Structures are given as structure tokens and as C-alpha cells.
PDB file of C-alpha atoms and ligand atoms in Angstrom:
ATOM      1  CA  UNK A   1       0.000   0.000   0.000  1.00  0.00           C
ATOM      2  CA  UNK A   2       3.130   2.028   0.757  1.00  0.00           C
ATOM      3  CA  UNK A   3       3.917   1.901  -3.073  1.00  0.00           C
ATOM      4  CA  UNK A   4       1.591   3.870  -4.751  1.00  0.00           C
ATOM      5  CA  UNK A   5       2.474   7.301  -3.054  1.00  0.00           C
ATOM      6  CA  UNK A   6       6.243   6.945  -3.210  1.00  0.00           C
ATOM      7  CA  UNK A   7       5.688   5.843  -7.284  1.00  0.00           C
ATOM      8  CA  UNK A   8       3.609   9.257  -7.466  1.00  0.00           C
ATOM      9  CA  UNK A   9       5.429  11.703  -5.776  1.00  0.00           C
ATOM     10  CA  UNK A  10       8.883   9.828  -8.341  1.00  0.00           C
ATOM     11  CA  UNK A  11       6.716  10.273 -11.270  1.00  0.00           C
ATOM     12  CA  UNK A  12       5.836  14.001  -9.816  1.00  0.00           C
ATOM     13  CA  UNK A  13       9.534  14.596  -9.604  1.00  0.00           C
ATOM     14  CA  UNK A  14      10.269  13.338 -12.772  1.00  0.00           C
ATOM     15  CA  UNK A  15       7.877  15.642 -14.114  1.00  0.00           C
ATOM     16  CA  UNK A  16       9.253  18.559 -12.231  1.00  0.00           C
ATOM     17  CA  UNK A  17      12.824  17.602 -13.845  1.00  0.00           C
ATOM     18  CA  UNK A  18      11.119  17.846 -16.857  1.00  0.00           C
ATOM     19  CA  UNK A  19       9.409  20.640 -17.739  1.00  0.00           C
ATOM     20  CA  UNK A  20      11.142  23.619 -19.426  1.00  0.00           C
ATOM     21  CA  UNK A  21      11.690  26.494 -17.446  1.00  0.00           C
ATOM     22  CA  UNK A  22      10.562  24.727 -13.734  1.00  0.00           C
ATOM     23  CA  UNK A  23      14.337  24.350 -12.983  1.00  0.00           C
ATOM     24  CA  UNK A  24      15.434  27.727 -14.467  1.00  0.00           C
ATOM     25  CA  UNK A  25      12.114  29.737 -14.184  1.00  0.00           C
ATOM     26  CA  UNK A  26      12.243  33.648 -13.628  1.00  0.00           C
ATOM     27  CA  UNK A  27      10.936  33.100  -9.924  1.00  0.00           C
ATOM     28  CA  UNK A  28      14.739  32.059  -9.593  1.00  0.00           C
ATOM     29  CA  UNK A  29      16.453  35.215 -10.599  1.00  0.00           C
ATOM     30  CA  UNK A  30      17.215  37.576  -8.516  1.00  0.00           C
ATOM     31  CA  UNK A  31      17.036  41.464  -8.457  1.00  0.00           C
ATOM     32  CA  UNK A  32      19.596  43.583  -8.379  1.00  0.00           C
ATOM     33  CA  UNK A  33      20.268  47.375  -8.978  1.00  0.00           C
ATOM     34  CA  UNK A  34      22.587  48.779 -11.800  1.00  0.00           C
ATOM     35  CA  UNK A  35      23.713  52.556 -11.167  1.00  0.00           C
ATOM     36  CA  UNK A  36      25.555  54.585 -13.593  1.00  0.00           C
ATOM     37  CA  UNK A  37      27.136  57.237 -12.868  1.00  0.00           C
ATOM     38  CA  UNK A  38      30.692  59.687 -13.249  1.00  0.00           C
ATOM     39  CA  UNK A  39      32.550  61.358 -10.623  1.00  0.00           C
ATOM     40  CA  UNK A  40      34.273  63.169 -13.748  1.00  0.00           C
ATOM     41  CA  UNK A  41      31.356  64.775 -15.491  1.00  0.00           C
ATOM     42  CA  UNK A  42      27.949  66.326 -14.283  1.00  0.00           C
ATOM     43  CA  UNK A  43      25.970  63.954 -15.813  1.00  0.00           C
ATOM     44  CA  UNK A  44      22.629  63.115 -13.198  1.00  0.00           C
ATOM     45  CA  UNK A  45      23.245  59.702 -11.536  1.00  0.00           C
ATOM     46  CA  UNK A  46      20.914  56.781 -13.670  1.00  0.00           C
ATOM     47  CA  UNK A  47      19.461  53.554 -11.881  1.00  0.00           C
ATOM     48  CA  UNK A  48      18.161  50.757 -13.326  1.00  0.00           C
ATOM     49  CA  UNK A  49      16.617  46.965 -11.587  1.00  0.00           C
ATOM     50  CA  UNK A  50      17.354  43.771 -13.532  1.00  0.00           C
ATOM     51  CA  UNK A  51      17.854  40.529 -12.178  1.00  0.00           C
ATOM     52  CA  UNK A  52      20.635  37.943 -12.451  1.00  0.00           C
ATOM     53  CA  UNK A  53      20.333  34.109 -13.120  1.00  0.00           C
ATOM     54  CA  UNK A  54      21.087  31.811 -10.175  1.00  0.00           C
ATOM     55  CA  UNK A  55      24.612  32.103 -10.409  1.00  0.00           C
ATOM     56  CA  UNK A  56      24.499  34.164 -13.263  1.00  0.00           C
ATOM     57  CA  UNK A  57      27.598  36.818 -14.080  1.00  0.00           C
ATOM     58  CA  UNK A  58      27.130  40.255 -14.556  1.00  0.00           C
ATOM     59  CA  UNK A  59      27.419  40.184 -18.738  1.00  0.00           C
ATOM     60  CA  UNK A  60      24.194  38.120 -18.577  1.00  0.00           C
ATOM     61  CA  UNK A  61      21.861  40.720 -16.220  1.00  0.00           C
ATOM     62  CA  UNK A  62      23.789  43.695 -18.072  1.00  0.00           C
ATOM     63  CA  UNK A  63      22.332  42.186 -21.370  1.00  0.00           C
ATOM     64  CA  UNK A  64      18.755  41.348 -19.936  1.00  0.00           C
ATOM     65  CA  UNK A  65      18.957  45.039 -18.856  1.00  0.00           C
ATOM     66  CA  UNK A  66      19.756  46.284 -22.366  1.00  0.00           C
ATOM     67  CA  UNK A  67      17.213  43.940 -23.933  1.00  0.00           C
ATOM     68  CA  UNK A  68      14.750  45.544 -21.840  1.00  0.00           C
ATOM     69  CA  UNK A  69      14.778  49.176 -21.500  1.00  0.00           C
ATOM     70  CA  UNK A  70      16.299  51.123 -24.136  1.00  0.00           C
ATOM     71  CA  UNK A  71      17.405  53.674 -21.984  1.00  0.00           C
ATOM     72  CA  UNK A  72      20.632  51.160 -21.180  1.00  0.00           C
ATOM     73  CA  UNK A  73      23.139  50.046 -23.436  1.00  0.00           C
ATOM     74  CA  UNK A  74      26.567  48.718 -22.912  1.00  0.00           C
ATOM     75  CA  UNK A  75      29.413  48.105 -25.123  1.00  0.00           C
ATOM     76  CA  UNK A  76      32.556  45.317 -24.178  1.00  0.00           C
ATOM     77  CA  UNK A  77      35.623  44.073 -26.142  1.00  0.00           C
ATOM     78  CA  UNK A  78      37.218  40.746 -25.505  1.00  0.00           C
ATOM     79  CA  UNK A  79      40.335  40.658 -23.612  1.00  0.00           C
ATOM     80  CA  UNK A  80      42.445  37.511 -24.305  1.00  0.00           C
ATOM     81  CA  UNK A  81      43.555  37.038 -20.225  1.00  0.00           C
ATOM     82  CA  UNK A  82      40.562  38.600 -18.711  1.00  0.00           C
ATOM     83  CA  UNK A  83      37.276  38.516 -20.865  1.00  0.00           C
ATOM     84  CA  UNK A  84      35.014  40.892 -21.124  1.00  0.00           C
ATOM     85  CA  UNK A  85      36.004  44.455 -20.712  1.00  0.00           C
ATOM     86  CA  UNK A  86      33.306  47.141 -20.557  1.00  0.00           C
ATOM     87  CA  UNK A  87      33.840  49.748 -22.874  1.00  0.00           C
ATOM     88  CA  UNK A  88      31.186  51.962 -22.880  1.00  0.00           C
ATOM     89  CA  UNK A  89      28.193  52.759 -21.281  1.00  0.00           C
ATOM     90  CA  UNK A  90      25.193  54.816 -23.081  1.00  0.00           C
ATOM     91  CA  UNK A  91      27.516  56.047 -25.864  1.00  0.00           C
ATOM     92  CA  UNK A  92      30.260  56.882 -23.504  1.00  0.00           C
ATOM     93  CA  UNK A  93      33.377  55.174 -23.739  1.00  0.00           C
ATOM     94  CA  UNK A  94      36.870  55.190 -22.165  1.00  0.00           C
ATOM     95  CA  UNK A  95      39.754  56.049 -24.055  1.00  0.00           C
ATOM     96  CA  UNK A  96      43.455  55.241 -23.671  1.00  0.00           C
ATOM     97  CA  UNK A  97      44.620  58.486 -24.261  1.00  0.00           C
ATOM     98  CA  UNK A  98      42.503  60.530 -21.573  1.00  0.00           C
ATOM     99  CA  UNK A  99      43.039  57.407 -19.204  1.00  0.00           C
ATOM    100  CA  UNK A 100      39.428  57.066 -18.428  1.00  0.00           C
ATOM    101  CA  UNK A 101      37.857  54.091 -18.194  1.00  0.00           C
ATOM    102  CA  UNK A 102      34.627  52.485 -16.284  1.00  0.00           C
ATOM    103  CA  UNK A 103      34.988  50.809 -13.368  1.00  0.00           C
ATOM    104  CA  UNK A 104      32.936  48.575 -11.539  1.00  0.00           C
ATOM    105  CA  UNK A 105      31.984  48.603  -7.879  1.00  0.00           C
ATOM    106  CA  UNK A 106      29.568  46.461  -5.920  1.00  0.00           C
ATOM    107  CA  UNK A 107      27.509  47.926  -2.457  1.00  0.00           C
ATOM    108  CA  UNK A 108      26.289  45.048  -0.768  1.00  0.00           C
ATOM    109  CA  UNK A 109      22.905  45.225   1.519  1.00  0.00           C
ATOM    110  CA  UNK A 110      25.179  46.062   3.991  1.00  0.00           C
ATOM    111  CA  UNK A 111      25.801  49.477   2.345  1.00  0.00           C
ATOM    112  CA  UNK A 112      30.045  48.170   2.195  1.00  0.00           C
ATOM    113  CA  UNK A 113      31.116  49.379  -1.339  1.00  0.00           C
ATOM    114  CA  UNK A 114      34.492  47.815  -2.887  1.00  0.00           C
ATOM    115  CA  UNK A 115      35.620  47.473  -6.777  1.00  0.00           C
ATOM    116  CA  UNK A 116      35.315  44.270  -7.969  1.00  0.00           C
ATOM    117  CA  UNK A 117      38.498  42.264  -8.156  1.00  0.00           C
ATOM    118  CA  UNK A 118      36.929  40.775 -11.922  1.00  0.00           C
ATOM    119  CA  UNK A 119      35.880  42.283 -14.698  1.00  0.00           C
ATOM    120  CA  UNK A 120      31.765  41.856 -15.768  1.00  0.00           C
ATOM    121  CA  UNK A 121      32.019  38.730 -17.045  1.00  0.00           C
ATOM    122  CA  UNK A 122      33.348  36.598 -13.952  1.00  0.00           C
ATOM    123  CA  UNK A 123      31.577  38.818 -11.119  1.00  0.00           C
ATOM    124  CA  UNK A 124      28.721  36.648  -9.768  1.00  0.00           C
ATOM    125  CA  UNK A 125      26.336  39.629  -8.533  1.00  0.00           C
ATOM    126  CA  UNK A 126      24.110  38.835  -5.452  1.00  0.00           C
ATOM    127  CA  UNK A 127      20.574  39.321  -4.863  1.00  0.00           C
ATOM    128  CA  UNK A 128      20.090  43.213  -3.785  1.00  0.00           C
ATOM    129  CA  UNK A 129      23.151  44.171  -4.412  1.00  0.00           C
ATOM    130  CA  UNK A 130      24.089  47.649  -6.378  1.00  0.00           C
ATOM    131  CA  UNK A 131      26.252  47.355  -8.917  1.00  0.00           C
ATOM    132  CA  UNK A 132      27.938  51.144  -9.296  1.00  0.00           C
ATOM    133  CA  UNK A 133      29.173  51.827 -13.281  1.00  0.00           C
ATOM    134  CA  UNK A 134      31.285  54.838 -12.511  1.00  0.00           C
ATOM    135  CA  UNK A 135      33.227  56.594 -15.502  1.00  0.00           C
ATOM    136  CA  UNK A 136      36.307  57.689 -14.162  1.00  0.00           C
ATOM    137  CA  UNK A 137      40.100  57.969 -14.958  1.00  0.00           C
ATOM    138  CA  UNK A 138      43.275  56.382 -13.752  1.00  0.00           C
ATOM    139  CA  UNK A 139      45.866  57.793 -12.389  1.00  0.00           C
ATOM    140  CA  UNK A 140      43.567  60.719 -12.172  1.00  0.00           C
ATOM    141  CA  UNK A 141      45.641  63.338  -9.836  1.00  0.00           C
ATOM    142  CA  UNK A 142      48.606  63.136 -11.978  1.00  0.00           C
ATOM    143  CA  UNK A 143      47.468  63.292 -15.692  1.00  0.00           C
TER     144      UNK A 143
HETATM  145  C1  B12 B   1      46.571  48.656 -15.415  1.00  0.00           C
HETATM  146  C2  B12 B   1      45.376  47.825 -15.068  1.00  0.00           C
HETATM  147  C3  B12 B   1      44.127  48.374 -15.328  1.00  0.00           C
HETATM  148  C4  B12 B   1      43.925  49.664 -16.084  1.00  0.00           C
HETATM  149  C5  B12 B   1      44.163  49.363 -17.582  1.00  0.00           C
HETATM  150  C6  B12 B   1      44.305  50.635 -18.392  1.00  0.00           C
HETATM  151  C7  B12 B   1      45.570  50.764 -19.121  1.00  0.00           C
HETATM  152  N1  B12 B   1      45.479  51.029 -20.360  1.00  0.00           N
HETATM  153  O1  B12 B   1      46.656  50.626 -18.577  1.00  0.00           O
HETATM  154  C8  B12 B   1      42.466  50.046 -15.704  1.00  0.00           C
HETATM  155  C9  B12 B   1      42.514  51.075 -14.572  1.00  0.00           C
HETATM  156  C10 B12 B   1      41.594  50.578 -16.825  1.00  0.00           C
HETATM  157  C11 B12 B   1      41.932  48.717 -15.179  1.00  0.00           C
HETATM  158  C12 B12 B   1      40.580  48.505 -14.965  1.00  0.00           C
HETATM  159  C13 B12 B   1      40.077  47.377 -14.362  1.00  0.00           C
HETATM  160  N2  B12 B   1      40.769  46.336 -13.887  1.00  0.00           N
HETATM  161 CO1  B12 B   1      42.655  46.121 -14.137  1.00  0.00          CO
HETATM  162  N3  B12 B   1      44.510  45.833 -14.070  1.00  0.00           N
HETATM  163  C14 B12 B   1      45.520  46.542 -14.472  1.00  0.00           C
HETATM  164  C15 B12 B   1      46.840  45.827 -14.096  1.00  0.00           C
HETATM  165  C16 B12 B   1      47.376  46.489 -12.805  1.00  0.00           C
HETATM  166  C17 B12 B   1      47.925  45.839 -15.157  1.00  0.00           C
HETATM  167  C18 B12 B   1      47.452  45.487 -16.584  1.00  0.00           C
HETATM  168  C19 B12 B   1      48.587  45.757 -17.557  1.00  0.00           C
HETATM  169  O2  B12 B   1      48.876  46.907 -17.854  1.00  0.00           O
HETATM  170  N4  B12 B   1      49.250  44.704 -18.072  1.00  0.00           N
HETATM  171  C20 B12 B   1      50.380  44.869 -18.972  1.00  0.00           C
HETATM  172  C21 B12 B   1      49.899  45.047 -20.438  1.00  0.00           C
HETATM  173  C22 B12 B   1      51.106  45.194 -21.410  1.00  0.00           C
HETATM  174  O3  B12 B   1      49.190  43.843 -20.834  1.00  0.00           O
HETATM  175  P1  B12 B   1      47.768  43.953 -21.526  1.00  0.00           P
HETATM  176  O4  B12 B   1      47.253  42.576 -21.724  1.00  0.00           O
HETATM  177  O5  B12 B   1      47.771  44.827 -22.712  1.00  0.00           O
HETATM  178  O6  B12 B   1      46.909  44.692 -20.369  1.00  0.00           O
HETATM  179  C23 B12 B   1      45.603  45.057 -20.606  1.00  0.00           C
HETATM  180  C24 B12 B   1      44.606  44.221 -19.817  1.00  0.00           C
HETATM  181  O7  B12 B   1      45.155  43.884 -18.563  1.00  0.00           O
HETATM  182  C25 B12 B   1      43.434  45.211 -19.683  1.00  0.00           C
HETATM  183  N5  B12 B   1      42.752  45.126 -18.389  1.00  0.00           N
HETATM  184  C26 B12 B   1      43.127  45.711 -17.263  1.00  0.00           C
HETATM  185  N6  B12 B   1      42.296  45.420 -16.271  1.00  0.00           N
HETATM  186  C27 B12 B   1      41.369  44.616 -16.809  1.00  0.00           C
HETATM  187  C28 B12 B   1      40.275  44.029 -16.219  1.00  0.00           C
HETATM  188  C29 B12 B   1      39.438  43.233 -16.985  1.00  0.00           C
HETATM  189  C30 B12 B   1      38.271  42.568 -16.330  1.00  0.00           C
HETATM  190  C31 B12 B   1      39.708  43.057 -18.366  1.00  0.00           C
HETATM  191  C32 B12 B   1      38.780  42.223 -19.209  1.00  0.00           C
HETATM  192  C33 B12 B   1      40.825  43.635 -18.949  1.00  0.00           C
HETATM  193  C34 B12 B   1      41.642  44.418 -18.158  1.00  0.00           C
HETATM  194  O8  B12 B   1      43.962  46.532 -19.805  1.00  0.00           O
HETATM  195  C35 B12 B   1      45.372  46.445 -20.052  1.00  0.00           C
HETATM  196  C36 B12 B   1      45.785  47.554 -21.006  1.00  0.00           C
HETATM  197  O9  B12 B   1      45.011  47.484 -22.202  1.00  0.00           O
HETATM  198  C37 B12 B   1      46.287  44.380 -13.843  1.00  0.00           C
HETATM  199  C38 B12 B   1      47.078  43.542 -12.809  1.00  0.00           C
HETATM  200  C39 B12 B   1      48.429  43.116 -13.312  1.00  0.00           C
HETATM  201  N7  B12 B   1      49.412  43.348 -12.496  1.00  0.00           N
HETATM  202  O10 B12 B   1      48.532  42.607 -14.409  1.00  0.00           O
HETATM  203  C40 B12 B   1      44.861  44.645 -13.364  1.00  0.00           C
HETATM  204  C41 B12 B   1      43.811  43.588 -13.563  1.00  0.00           C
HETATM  205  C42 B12 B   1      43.965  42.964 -14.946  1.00  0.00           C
HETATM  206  N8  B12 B   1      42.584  44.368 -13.490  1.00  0.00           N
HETATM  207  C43 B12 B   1      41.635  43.771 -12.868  1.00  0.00           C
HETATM  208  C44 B12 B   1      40.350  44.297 -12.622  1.00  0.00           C
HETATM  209  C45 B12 B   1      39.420  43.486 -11.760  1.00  0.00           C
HETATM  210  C46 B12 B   1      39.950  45.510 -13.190  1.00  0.00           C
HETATM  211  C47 B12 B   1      38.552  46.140 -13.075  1.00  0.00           C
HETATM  212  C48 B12 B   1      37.402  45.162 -13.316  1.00  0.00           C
HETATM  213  C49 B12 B   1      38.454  46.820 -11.678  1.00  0.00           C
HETATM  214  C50 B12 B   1      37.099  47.397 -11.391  1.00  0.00           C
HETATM  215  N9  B12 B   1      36.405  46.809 -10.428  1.00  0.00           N
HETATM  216  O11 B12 B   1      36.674  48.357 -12.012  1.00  0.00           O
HETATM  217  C51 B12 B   1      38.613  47.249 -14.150  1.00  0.00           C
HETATM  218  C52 B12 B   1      37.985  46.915 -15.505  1.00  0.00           C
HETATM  219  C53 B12 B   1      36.540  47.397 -15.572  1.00  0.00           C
HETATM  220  C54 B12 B   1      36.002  47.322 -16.964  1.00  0.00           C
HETATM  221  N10 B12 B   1      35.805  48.497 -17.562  1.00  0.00           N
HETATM  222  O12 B12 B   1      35.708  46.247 -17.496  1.00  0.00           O
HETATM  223  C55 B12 B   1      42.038  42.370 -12.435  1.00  0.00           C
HETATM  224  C56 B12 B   1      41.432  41.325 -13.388  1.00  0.00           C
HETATM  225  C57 B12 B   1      41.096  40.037 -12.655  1.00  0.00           C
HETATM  226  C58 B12 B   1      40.076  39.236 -13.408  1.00  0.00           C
HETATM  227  N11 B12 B   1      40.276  37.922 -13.414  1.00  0.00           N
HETATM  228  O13 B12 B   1      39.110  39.745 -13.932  1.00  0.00           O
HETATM  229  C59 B12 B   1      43.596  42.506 -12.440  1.00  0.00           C
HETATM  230  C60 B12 B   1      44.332  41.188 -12.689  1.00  0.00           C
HETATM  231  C61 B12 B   1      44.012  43.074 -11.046  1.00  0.00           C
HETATM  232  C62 B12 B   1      43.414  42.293  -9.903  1.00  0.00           C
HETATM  233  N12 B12 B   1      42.438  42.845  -9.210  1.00  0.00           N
HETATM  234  O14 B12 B   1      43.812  41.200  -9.605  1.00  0.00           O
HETATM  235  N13 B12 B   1      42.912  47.850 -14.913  1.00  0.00           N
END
């Protein structure tokens, strides 16, 4: 008699296992907050929610963003060592020659902000947490 409910709850498993989407549905992704921003030009501070796959890098919820509101778009080039470098954000772009680049910080819940030691396609964002886009320049008090 003990049978019959174990066979249905392995056949409701099985079923589970086997529909598209149950194991990777959108339920499963997780917000997160992308600001960009420049503490080199004026320009008004933008913020924008997407959500990141369960763990999903940063290139993937960057592109879900830009596939989804036109009022974000990103740019990257390949780097042979590193990956994906992020060129430019909304038509603005770093250049070599004024040294100024974007960089990428994270503020967890916990309000803690630090630059992420990888580049956008190996950081693994967290649910909540702010990912800052900040156009700035290196060695910026001596060029
Ligand atoms: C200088 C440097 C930079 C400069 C490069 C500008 C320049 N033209 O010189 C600047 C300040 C722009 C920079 C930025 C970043 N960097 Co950097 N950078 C370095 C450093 C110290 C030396 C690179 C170098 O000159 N190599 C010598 C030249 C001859 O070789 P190259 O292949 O041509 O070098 C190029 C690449 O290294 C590339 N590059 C530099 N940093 C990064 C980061 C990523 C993710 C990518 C894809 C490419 C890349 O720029 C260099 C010049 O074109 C290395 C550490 C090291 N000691 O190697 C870290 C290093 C490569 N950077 C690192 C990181 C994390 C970043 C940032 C993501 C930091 C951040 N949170 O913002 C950002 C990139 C953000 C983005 N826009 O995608 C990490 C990469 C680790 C990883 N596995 O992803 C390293 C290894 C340092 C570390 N933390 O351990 N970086």
C-alpha cells in the first residue's frame, strides 16, 4: 500500500525535472540594482533593476537590462587574459589616451562598497546588491 504514493510523488519529480523552465524559471532570478554614474562629469546619476540568473555573471543581467529598457546600453571588447572588458556605457566610452575608463563597484545590503576584483564577465552579482558603473580615470591626480 506504501507503493503507490512513493511511485507518485517519483513520477511528480520526474515531471518537475522535466518541464522547461521549472528548474530555471524567472521566480529564480534575482534582483539587483545597476547605477551609472561619473565622478568626472555632471551627468545626473541613472538607476536601473534587472535581475541575475542563479549564479548568473554580470554580462548576462547587463544584457537582460539592455534587452529591456532602451534607456541602457553597454558596449565590451574581448580581452584575451581577462574577458570581457566594458567599454562603454550609453555612448560613452573610455579612451586610452585621456586614461578614463569604467569601473565597476559592488555595495552590498550592507551598504560596504568595494571594486570588484573581476571584470563583468566573472563577477557573480548577489541578490540586492548595487552594482555602481562609474566613468572615471586612472591615475587621475597626476594626468
Ligand atoms: C593597469 C590595469 C588596469 C587599467 C588598464 C588601463 C591601461 N590602459 O593601462 C584600468 C585602470 C583601466 C583597469 C581597470 C580594471 N581592472 Co585592471 N589591471 C591593471 C593591471 C594592474 C595591469 C594590466 C597591464 O597593464 N598589463 C600589462 C599590459 C602590457 O598587458 P595587456 O594585456 O595589454 O593589459 C591590458 C589588460 O590587462 C586590460 N585590463 C586591465 N584590467 C582589466 C580588467 C578586466 C576585467 C579586463 C577584461 C581587462 C583588463 O587593460 C590592459 C591595457 O590594455 C592588472 C594587474 C596586473 N598586475 O597585471 C589589473 C587587472 C587585470 N585588473 C583587474 C580588474 C578586476 C579591473 C577592473 C574590473 C576593476 C574594477 N572593479 O573596475 C577594471 C575593468 C573594468 C572594466 N571596464 O571592465 C584584475 C582582473 C582580474 C580578473 N580575473 O578579472 C587585475 C588582474 C588586477 C586584480 N584585481 O587582480 N585595470
Amino acid at each position: 500500500m506504501m507503493v503507490k504514493p512513493a511511485l507518485h510523488s517519483a513520477a511528480l519529480l520526474l515531471l518537475l525535472l522535466l518541464s522547461p523552465g521549472t528548474l530555471t524559471a524567472d521566480h529564480d532570478f534575482a534582483p539587483i540594482e545597476v547605477i551609472v554614474k561619473s565622478n568626472l562629469l555632471s551627468t545626473p546619476q541613472l538607476s536601473f533593476i534587472t535581475s541575475v540568473a542563479p549564479r548568473g555573471i554580470l554580462l548576462g543581467a547587463l544584457n537582460r537590462l539592455m534587452n529591456s529598457n532602451t534607456d541602457f546600453k553597454f558596449t565590451y571588447r574581448e580581452d584575451p587574459n581577462y574577458g570581457p572588458f566594458l567599454e562603454s556605457v550609453n555612448g560613452l566610452a573610455g579612451s586610452q589616451e585621456d586614461h578614463t575608463y569604467w569601473e565597476v563597484f559592488v555595495q552590498f545590503p550592507n551598504n560596504t562598497i568595494i571594486a570588484t576584483d573581476v571584470g563583468i564577465g566573472c563577477y557573480i552579482p548577489k541578490e540586492n546588491e548595487k552594482i555602481i558603473l562609474n566613468f572615471t580615470k586612472w591615475w587621475r591626480f597626476s594626468n
